[in-house]
Structures are given as C-alpha cells and as structure tokens.
Amino acid sequence: MRFINYLKFRGGWGRLGNDKIKRQDGANTTTPVYIAVDDTKTDGTTTTSTFGYLGWEIVEGTNAGLSARLFDSRLSIESDYYIRDTKDAAIPVLLKLQPGSVLKNVGVIRNSGFELAMTWNGQISKDFSYTVGGNISTLKNEVRDLYGQQYIDGGSAEFRQRSQVGEPLLSFYGYKVAGVYQNQAEVDADPIAQANGLVPGDFKFVDQNNDQVIDDNDKVFLGSYFPNLTYGANLGLTYKNIEFSMSIMGQSGNKILNRKRGEIIWTNDTNIDADLANGLWHGEGTSNKYPSAAALRRGWDQNFSDYLVEDGSFFRIQNVQLAYNIQGSKLFGAGMPNARVYVTAEKPLTVFNYNGFSPEVSNGIDRQFYPIPAVYTIGLNLKF
C-alpha cells in the first residue's frame, strides 16, 4: 500500500516497584491486668500485636499500540491501549475482634484507557507551511480488590470519600439534592422535613430507598476527581518570515469538592462565590438549586451532597505566539545579527463552570486555590 510509509505494531508488559509508602504499620502492645486468685491479687499482662512490615507496591503494565507515517509521511499516528494494575497496594484492613485498622499490601487498583496522537504536516507553497496536531487520552480508574472488604471510607470530617470495588478510588459519596423546600405546606406534607425540623429554604435530599428517612442508606456515589478524558491540540503556521503557533488543552468527566462552601458553617467568613450569592433561595419560587442564606449555616444543609461537588471540566488556550524573523545581513549589510521579535500569551483563556478560582485542583479537593495567571510577553532575540 503506497500511502503507508511506515507502520509498526507495538506491545509491552512490565513491572515497576513503588517504595513511597510506610515501611511498617501497626504496633505491639502490652497491657497490665489484675485478677484475684484465691483471694489474692495477681498481676499479669495481655499482649496484642497488629504490627507488620509493608512491602513495595507493584505497578504491572500491559500495552498494545501502533506507530504509523502515511501519505509521504505527512500524517503521523501514535496510538496505545494500556492497562496498569497497582498490585499489593497498601490499604487499611479492619482488625478482627478489636477496633481500628492496619495497612496491608493487599489492594488492587486498575487504570486503563486509550491514547491517540495525530499530526499532519502540510506545504501549500515554498513560502507557506503548516502543522496541525491533536491528542486524546481516556482513563478508567477502578478499585479491583479490597481484601474482601465491601468498601473503605476516606476523606475528612463531613466530606466523605469511599473506595468500593467497581468504583473509582476515593469517589465522593453523599446525598443527591432533590431541590429546596419552597413553602410551609410543602414542609408540613413531608415526614422527612417534619422529623428533622426543616423550614422553607432548606435542602430536600433524595430518599433513595423510599423509607421516609434520610440516613446513610440514601448516600450514593457523586463522582470522581479522575478525568475520564483529556485532550489537546496544536497549530503551527509559517509564511516567509512570519511564524504563528497555538496550543490548547482540556479535560472532562472529573469532579471537584468545593470545601469553601462546605466550611461556611465552621467559620466567620461571609465570602461566598458569585453563583451561590446570586442564586440563594429568598422566597417561594426564587431557587430550587441553592438553599437560603440562613440554611448555609445549618447542619442539615451542610450534609455532604452534590451541592458541594461540582463539574471540574475545563478548556484552555495554553499558549499563543506570533513571531517575525529578521535576517540582519540582508536588511542592514554584512556583520549585522539575525533577530527574532515575538509576542507570547501563556494561558490567556480558561473556560470552566466550576465556582472556584481554578479548575485544576490536586486530588479534586479545593481548599481555596488561587487563580492561574495569564502571562503576556514581548521579546527580542539576537543571534550574532
């Protein structure tokens, strides 16, 4: 096939150790005890051991893909399907016949997905050429084994995260909001509202099992901080001495925990994001999304729910540059240096719906991240 200039199929398997975990966990304890033997106080001890050494976690990876150059090498393709299993993951295991847990190398977590990168190089004339490229990557994170445990809870305070077989690691876990109680008649007609002393302006949570009680049995998975799709693209144009380049990037499918909203009840800070401030319930029909201002500091409304978990998707123009190359010897005579004049904009635009300052949040938990600044540069390079 003449349009194929290069084609290579690839496959691989390997293992890599991770030693960035604790060396050991648990403890050996000795507790004094006293009993009566023949009316005589007798001293004794009991010992308990949960101590154990931890080994390295093992990342086992398998991949298959291809590399190709087509149409006189104008089109380049790189694609891979991968599976990466973290085996012997150090996870907390509940102790038997006593409270608490201890870390053991018994967990299995899988990351799998598809990666594709394509680039097209074109030459329209001797003075005009261009390059267009793009890439996508998918990710499915899944807990595969928890040593027989149904789930492991994580997170802090009210902000519950749960790892469960078949779900992403440390998924957000809480209630779904069904709306806001609009009037007293609606409150009076709802046994849940009556049992919890609710008033108009409070959240209405979904009763998942229809038992007229809101409790842990009504909590569901609210999403993961892992994006299931990341993407990028770049464009390069060259016309005579003028060069233009632009790159974009983005991701989707991930969730962010807005802890600033969730910590209102514990602080005196009255600052809230604009969407919440403008959308607060202040009378019948004014909002079915956000509660009243008074409800923000009531425990019921601060239960962990999808009110605190937001979409973390974003699109960004990562970099734009326009440059002009000056050939000094041609313009000014022999001995003059070549020069390059350029203007650059780094991260000039980021589009997102999250009600925080930045959608790029490590581990998906926003404790007040600051905005990522846009940087504009004008420069001159001289080459002697």
PDB file of N, CA and C in Angstrom, residues 98-161:
ATOM      1  N   GLN A  98     -11.363  -6.271  67.426  1.00  0.00           N
ATOM      2  CA  GLN A  98     -10.907  -5.047  68.074  1.00  0.00           C
ATOM      3  C   GLN A  98     -11.097  -3.894  67.106  1.00  0.00           C
ATOM      4  N   PRO A  99     -11.222  -2.684  67.637  1.00  0.00           N
ATOM      5  CA  PRO A  99     -11.456  -1.539  66.753  1.00  0.00           C
ATOM      6  C   PRO A  99     -10.185  -1.140  66.006  1.00  0.00           C
ATOM      7  N   GLY A 100     -10.368  -0.377  64.930  1.00  0.00           N
ATOM      8  CA  GLY A 100      -9.223   0.153  64.208  1.00  0.00           C
ATOM      9  C   GLY A 100      -8.887  -0.650  62.972  1.00  0.00           C
ATOM     10  N   SER A 101      -7.837  -0.221  62.288  1.00  0.00           N
ATOM     11  CA  SER A 101      -7.377  -0.868  61.072  1.00  0.00           C
ATOM     12  C   SER A 101      -5.868  -0.781  60.987  1.00  0.00           C
ATOM     13  N   VAL A 102      -5.301  -1.554  60.081  1.00  0.00           N
ATOM     14  CA  VAL A 102      -3.864  -1.567  59.878  1.00  0.00           C
ATOM     15  C   VAL A 102      -3.606  -1.697  58.386  1.00  0.00           C
ATOM     16  N   LEU A 103      -2.537  -1.073  57.914  1.00  0.00           N
ATOM     17  CA  LEU A 103      -2.205  -1.142  56.495  1.00  0.00           C
ATOM     18  C   LEU A 103      -1.617  -2.506  56.142  1.00  0.00           C
ATOM     19  N   LYS A 104      -2.072  -3.043  54.992  1.00  0.00           N
ATOM     20  CA  LYS A 104      -1.531  -4.288  54.471  1.00  0.00           C
ATOM     21  C   LYS A 104      -1.422  -4.186  52.951  1.00  0.00           C
ATOM     22  N   ASN A 105      -0.458  -4.900  52.390  1.00  0.00           N
ATOM     23  CA  ASN A 105      -0.260  -4.916  50.935  1.00  0.00           C
ATOM     24  C   ASN A 105      -1.225  -5.904  50.282  1.00  0.00           C
ATOM     25  N   VAL A 106      -2.481  -5.530  50.171  1.00  0.00           N
ATOM     26  CA  VAL A 106      -3.482  -6.475  49.676  1.00  0.00           C
ATOM     27  C   VAL A 106      -4.446  -5.858  48.657  1.00  0.00           C
ATOM     28  N   GLY A 107      -4.318  -4.592  48.324  1.00  0.00           N
ATOM     29  CA  GLY A 107      -5.267  -3.947  47.417  1.00  0.00           C
ATOM     30  C   GLY A 107      -4.852  -4.058  45.958  1.00  0.00           C
ATOM     31  N   VAL A 108      -5.831  -3.964  45.079  1.00  0.00           N
ATOM     32  CA  VAL A 108      -5.575  -3.942  43.636  1.00  0.00           C
ATOM     33  C   VAL A 108      -6.402  -2.811  43.026  1.00  0.00           C
ATOM     34  N   ILE A 109      -5.722  -1.917  42.281  1.00  0.00           N
ATOM     35  CA  ILE A 109      -6.373  -0.767  41.645  1.00  0.00           C
ATOM     36  C   ILE A 109      -5.946  -0.736  40.180  1.00  0.00           C
ATOM     37  N   ARG A 110      -6.892  -0.537  39.294  1.00  0.00           N
ATOM     38  CA  ARG A 110      -6.592  -0.571  37.858  1.00  0.00           C
ATOM     39  C   ARG A 110      -6.848   0.777  37.196  1.00  0.00           C
ATOM     40  N   ASN A 111      -5.899   1.178  36.356  1.00  0.00           N
ATOM     41  CA  ASN A 111      -6.078   2.297  35.434  1.00  0.00           C
ATOM     42  C   ASN A 111      -5.991   1.743  34.018  1.00  0.00           C
ATOM     43  N   SER A 112      -6.963   2.051  33.198  1.00  0.00           N
ATOM     44  CA  SER A 112      -6.941   1.587  31.821  1.00  0.00           C
ATOM     45  C   SER A 112      -7.471   2.681  30.921  1.00  0.00           C
ATOM     46  N   GLY A 113      -7.070   2.615  29.635  1.00  0.00           N
ATOM     47  CA  GLY A 113      -7.551   3.633  28.719  1.00  0.00           C
ATOM     48  C   GLY A 113      -6.884   3.551  27.366  1.00  0.00           C
ATOM     49  N   PHE A 114      -7.186   4.553  26.554  1.00  0.00           N
ATOM     50  CA  PHE A 114      -6.716   4.617  25.175  1.00  0.00           C
ATOM     51  C   PHE A 114      -6.071   5.972  24.946  1.00  0.00           C
ATOM     52  N   GLU A 115      -4.939   5.987  24.242  1.00  0.00           N
ATOM     53  CA  GLU A 115      -4.243   7.224  23.929  1.00  0.00           C
ATOM     54  C   GLU A 115      -4.024   7.308  22.419  1.00  0.00           C
ATOM     55  N   LEU A 116      -4.286   8.478  21.867  1.00  0.00           N
ATOM     56  CA  LEU A 116      -4.118   8.679  20.433  1.00  0.00           C
ATOM     57  C   LEU A 116      -3.544  10.061  20.184  1.00  0.00           C
ATOM     58  N   ALA A 117      -2.488  10.122  19.363  1.00  0.00           N
ATOM     59  CA  ALA A 117      -1.893  11.392  18.957  1.00  0.00           C
ATOM     60  C   ALA A 117      -1.704  11.366  17.442  1.00  0.00           C
ATOM     61  N   MET A 118      -2.135  12.452  16.777  1.00  0.00           N
ATOM     62  CA  MET A 118      -2.025  12.544  15.329  1.00  0.00           C
ATOM     63  C   MET A 118      -1.474  13.913  14.947  1.00  0.00           C
ATOM     64  N   THR A 119      -0.591  13.943  13.935  1.00  0.00           N
ATOM     65  CA  THR A 119      -0.001  15.190  13.451  1.00  0.00           C
ATOM     66  C   THR A 119       0.012  15.177  11.926  1.00  0.00           C
ATOM     67  N   TRP A 120      -0.403  16.288  11.339  1.00  0.00           N
ATOM     68  CA  TRP A 120      -0.374  16.438   9.880  1.00  0.00           C
ATOM     69  C   TRP A 120       0.513  17.633   9.528  1.00  0.00           C
ATOM     70  N   ASN A 121       1.495  17.400   8.654  1.00  0.00           N
ATOM     71  CA  ASN A 121       2.393  18.445   8.176  1.00  0.00           C
ATOM     72  C   ASN A 121       2.080  18.726   6.708  1.00  0.00           C
ATOM     73  N   GLY A 122       1.828  19.975   6.386  1.00  0.00           N
ATOM     74  CA  GLY A 122       1.472  20.335   5.014  1.00  0.00           C
ATOM     75  C   GLY A 122       2.327  21.463   4.479  1.00  0.00           C
ATOM     76  N   GLN A 123       2.535  21.467   3.166  1.00  0.00           N
ATOM     77  CA  GLN A 123       3.295  22.505   2.483  1.00  0.00           C
ATOM     78  C   GLN A 123       2.426  23.017   1.338  1.00  0.00           C
ATOM     79  N   ILE A 124       1.860  24.218   1.488  1.00  0.00           N
ATOM     80  CA  ILE A 124       0.983  24.780   0.466  1.00  0.00           C
ATOM     81  C   ILE A 124       1.790  25.401  -0.658  1.00  0.00           C
ATOM     82  N   SER A 125       2.858  26.077  -0.324  1.00  0.00           N
ATOM     83  CA  SER A 125       3.783  26.658  -1.305  1.00  0.00           C
ATOM     84  C   SER A 125       5.163  26.704  -0.673  1.00  0.00           C
ATOM     85  N   LYS A 126       6.146  27.200  -1.417  1.00  0.00           N
ATOM     86  CA  LYS A 126       7.501  27.259  -0.860  1.00  0.00           C
ATOM     87  C   LYS A 126       7.596  28.231   0.306  1.00  0.00           C
ATOM     88  N   ASP A 127       6.633  29.165   0.400  1.00  0.00           N
ATOM     89  CA  ASP A 127       6.655  30.153   1.480  1.00  0.00           C
ATOM     90  C   ASP A 127       5.679  29.833   2.608  1.00  0.00           C
ATOM     91  N   PHE A 128       4.760  28.913   2.379  1.00  0.00           N
ATOM     92  CA  PHE A 128       3.675  28.698   3.353  1.00  0.00           C
ATOM     93  C   PHE A 128       3.598  27.220   3.722  1.00  0.00           C
ATOM     94  N   SER A 129       3.826  26.921   4.986  1.00  0.00           N
ATOM     95  CA  SER A 129       3.707  25.560   5.504  1.00  0.00           C
ATOM     96  C   SER A 129       2.924  25.587   6.816  1.00  0.00           C
ATOM     97  N   TYR A 130       2.426  24.433   7.210  1.00  0.00           N
ATOM     98  CA  TYR A 130       1.624  24.370   8.432  1.00  0.00           C
ATOM     99  C   TYR A 130       1.749  22.997   9.081  1.00  0.00           C
ATOM    100  N   THR A 131       1.420  22.962  10.367  1.00  0.00           N
ATOM    101  CA  THR A 131       1.379  21.730  11.150  1.00  0.00           C
ATOM    102  C   THR A 131       0.133  21.760  12.016  1.00  0.00           C
ATOM    103  N   VAL A 132      -0.626  20.664  12.002  1.00  0.00           N
ATOM    104  CA  VAL A 132      -1.817  20.537  12.828  1.00  0.00           C
ATOM    105  C   VAL A 132      -1.726  19.217  13.582  1.00  0.00           C
ATOM    106  N   GLY A 133      -1.917  19.251  14.869  1.00  0.00           N
ATOM    107  CA  GLY A 133      -1.827  18.034  15.677  1.00  0.00           C
ATOM    108  C   GLY A 133      -2.889  17.992  16.756  1.00  0.00           C
ATOM    109  N   GLY A 134      -3.185  16.807  17.210  1.00  0.00           N
ATOM    110  CA  GLY A 134      -4.151  16.642  18.285  1.00  0.00           C
ATOM    111  C   GLY A 134      -3.915  15.353  19.039  1.00  0.00           C
ATOM    112  N   ASN A 135      -4.382  15.299  20.274  1.00  0.00           N
ATOM    113  CA  ASN A 135      -4.237  14.083  21.071  1.00  0.00           C
ATOM    114  C   ASN A 135      -5.412  13.963  22.023  1.00  0.00           C
ATOM    115  N   ILE A 136      -5.790  12.736  22.302  1.00  0.00           N
ATOM    116  CA  ILE A 136      -6.807  12.448  23.303  1.00  0.00           C
ATOM    117  C   ILE A 136      -6.324  11.289  24.160  1.00  0.00           C
ATOM    118  N   SER A 137      -6.795  11.250  25.380  1.00  0.00           N
ATOM    119  CA  SER A 137      -6.455  10.159  26.292  1.00  0.00           C
ATOM    120  C   SER A 137      -7.648   9.890  27.190  1.00  0.00           C
ATOM    121  N   THR A 138      -8.044   8.628  27.293  1.00  0.00           N
ATOM    122  CA  THR A 138      -9.138   8.248  28.181  1.00  0.00           C
ATOM    123  C   THR A 138      -8.569   7.538  29.406  1.00  0.00           C
ATOM    124  N   LEU A 139      -9.319   7.583  30.486  1.00  0.00           N
ATOM    125  CA  LEU A 139      -8.886   6.937  31.719  1.00  0.00           C
ATOM    126  C   LEU A 139     -10.089   6.351  32.440  1.00  0.00           C
ATOM    127  N   LYS A 140      -9.974   5.093  32.810  1.00  0.00           N
ATOM    128  CA  LYS A 140     -10.953   4.464  33.694  1.00  0.00           C
ATOM    129  C   LYS A 140     -10.201   3.967  34.917  1.00  0.00           C
ATOM    130  N   ASN A 141     -10.485   4.585  36.053  1.00  0.00           N
ATOM    131  CA  ASN A 141      -9.884   4.173  37.312  1.00  0.00           C
ATOM    132  C   ASN A 141     -10.874   3.289  38.047  1.00  0.00           C
ATOM    133  N   GLU A 142     -10.420   2.147  38.542  1.00  0.00           N
ATOM    134  CA  GLU A 142     -11.348   1.183  39.150  1.00  0.00           C
ATOM    135  C   GLU A 142     -10.670   0.431  40.288  1.00  0.00           C
ATOM    136  N   VAL A 143     -11.329   0.371  41.416  1.00  0.00           N
ATOM    137  CA  VAL A 143     -10.883  -0.468  42.524  1.00  0.00           C
ATOM    138  C   VAL A 143     -11.248  -1.912  42.195  1.00  0.00           C
ATOM    139  N   ARG A 144     -10.254  -2.804  42.240  1.00  0.00           N
ATOM    140  CA  ARG A 144     -10.487  -4.196  41.839  1.00  0.00           C
ATOM    141  C   ARG A 144     -10.569  -5.157  43.018  1.00  0.00           C
ATOM    142  N   ASP A 145      -9.852  -4.856  44.102  1.00  0.00           N
ATOM    143  CA  ASP A 145      -9.835  -5.778  45.243  1.00  0.00           C
ATOM    144  C   ASP A 145      -9.488  -5.013  46.509  1.00  0.00           C
ATOM    145  N   LEU A 146     -10.274  -5.239  47.562  1.00  0.00           N
ATOM    146  CA  LEU A 146     -10.045  -4.611  48.862  1.00  0.00           C
ATOM    147  C   LEU A 146      -9.898  -5.663  49.960  1.00  0.00           C
ATOM    148  N   TYR A 147      -9.380  -6.820  49.591  1.00  0.00           N
ATOM    149  CA  TYR A 147      -9.132  -7.897  50.564  1.00  0.00           C
ATOM    150  C   TYR A 147     -10.439  -8.356  51.203  1.00  0.00           C
ATOM    151  N   GLY A 148     -11.470  -8.443  50.368  1.00  0.00           N
ATOM    152  CA  GLY A 148     -12.760  -8.925  50.849  1.00  0.00           C
ATOM    153  C   GLY A 148     -13.637  -7.886  51.516  1.00  0.00           C
ATOM    154  N   GLN A 149     -13.123  -6.692  51.740  1.00  0.00           N
ATOM    155  CA  GLN A 149     -13.924  -5.639  52.356  1.00  0.00           C
ATOM    156  C   GLN A 149     -14.867  -5.032  51.321  1.00  0.00           C
ATOM    157  N   GLN A 150     -16.057  -4.678  51.760  1.00  0.00           N
ATOM    158  CA  GLN A 150     -17.045  -4.107  50.844  1.00  0.00           C
ATOM    159  C   GLN A 150     -16.625  -2.724  50.376  1.00  0.00           C
ATOM    160  N   TYR A 151     -16.078  -1.935  51.279  1.00  0.00           N
ATOM    161  CA  TYR A 151     -15.616  -0.596  50.930  1.00  0.00           C
ATOM    162  C   TYR A 151     -14.656  -0.106  52.000  1.00  0.00           C
ATOM    163  N   ILE A 152     -13.958   0.982  51.680  1.00  0.00           N
ATOM    164  CA  ILE A 152     -13.101   1.676  52.635  1.00  0.00           C
ATOM    165  C   ILE A 152     -13.454   3.150  52.558  1.00  0.00           C
ATOM    166  N   ASP A 153     -13.792   3.747  53.687  1.00  0.00           N
ATOM    167  CA  ASP A 153     -14.116   5.165  53.719  1.00  0.00           C
ATOM    168  C   ASP A 153     -12.860   5.997  53.871  1.00  0.00           C
ATOM    169  N   GLY A 154     -12.865   7.148  53.210  1.00  0.00           N
ATOM    170  CA  GLY A 154     -11.759   8.091  53.307  1.00  0.00           C
ATOM    171  C   GLY A 154     -12.311   9.498  53.419  1.00  0.00           C
ATOM    172  N   GLY A 155     -11.473  10.475  53.107  1.00  0.00           N
ATOM    173  CA  GLY A 155     -11.876  11.866  53.247  1.00  0.00           C
ATOM    174  C   GLY A 155     -11.666  12.350  54.664  1.00  0.00           C
ATOM    175  N   SER A 156     -12.229  13.519  54.959  1.00  0.00           N
ATOM    176  CA  SER A 156     -12.072  14.104  56.290  1.00  0.00           C
ATOM    177  C   SER A 156     -13.361  14.785  56.704  1.00  0.00           C
ATOM    178  N   ALA A 157     -13.577  14.836  58.016  1.00  0.00           N
ATOM    179  CA  ALA A 157     -14.752  15.495  58.602  1.00  0.00           C
ATOM    180  C   ALA A 157     -16.023  15.010  57.903  1.00  0.00           C
ATOM    181  N   GLU A 158     -16.836  15.934  57.423  1.00  0.00           N
ATOM    182  CA  GLU A 158     -18.099  15.584  56.773  1.00  0.00           C
ATOM    183  C   GLU A 158     -17.923  15.201  55.309  1.00  0.00           C
ATOM    184  N   PHE A 159     -16.724  15.392  54.780  1.00  0.00           N
ATOM    185  CA  PHE A 159     -16.520  15.244  53.343  1.00  0.00           C
ATOM    186  C   PHE A 159     -16.116  13.810  53.022  1.00  0.00           C
ATOM    187  N   ARG A 160     -17.117  12.950  52.929  1.00  0.00           N
ATOM    188  CA  ARG A 160     -16.901  11.509  52.790  1.00  0.00           C
ATOM    189  C   ARG A 160     -16.435  11.151  51.387  1.00  0.00           C
ATOM    190  N   GLN A 161     -15.389  10.325  51.343  1.00  0.00           N
ATOM    191  CA  GLN A 161     -14.963   9.681  50.112  1.00  0.00           C
ATOM    192  C   GLN A 161     -14.967   8.177  50.357  1.00  0.00           C
TER     193      GLN A 161
END
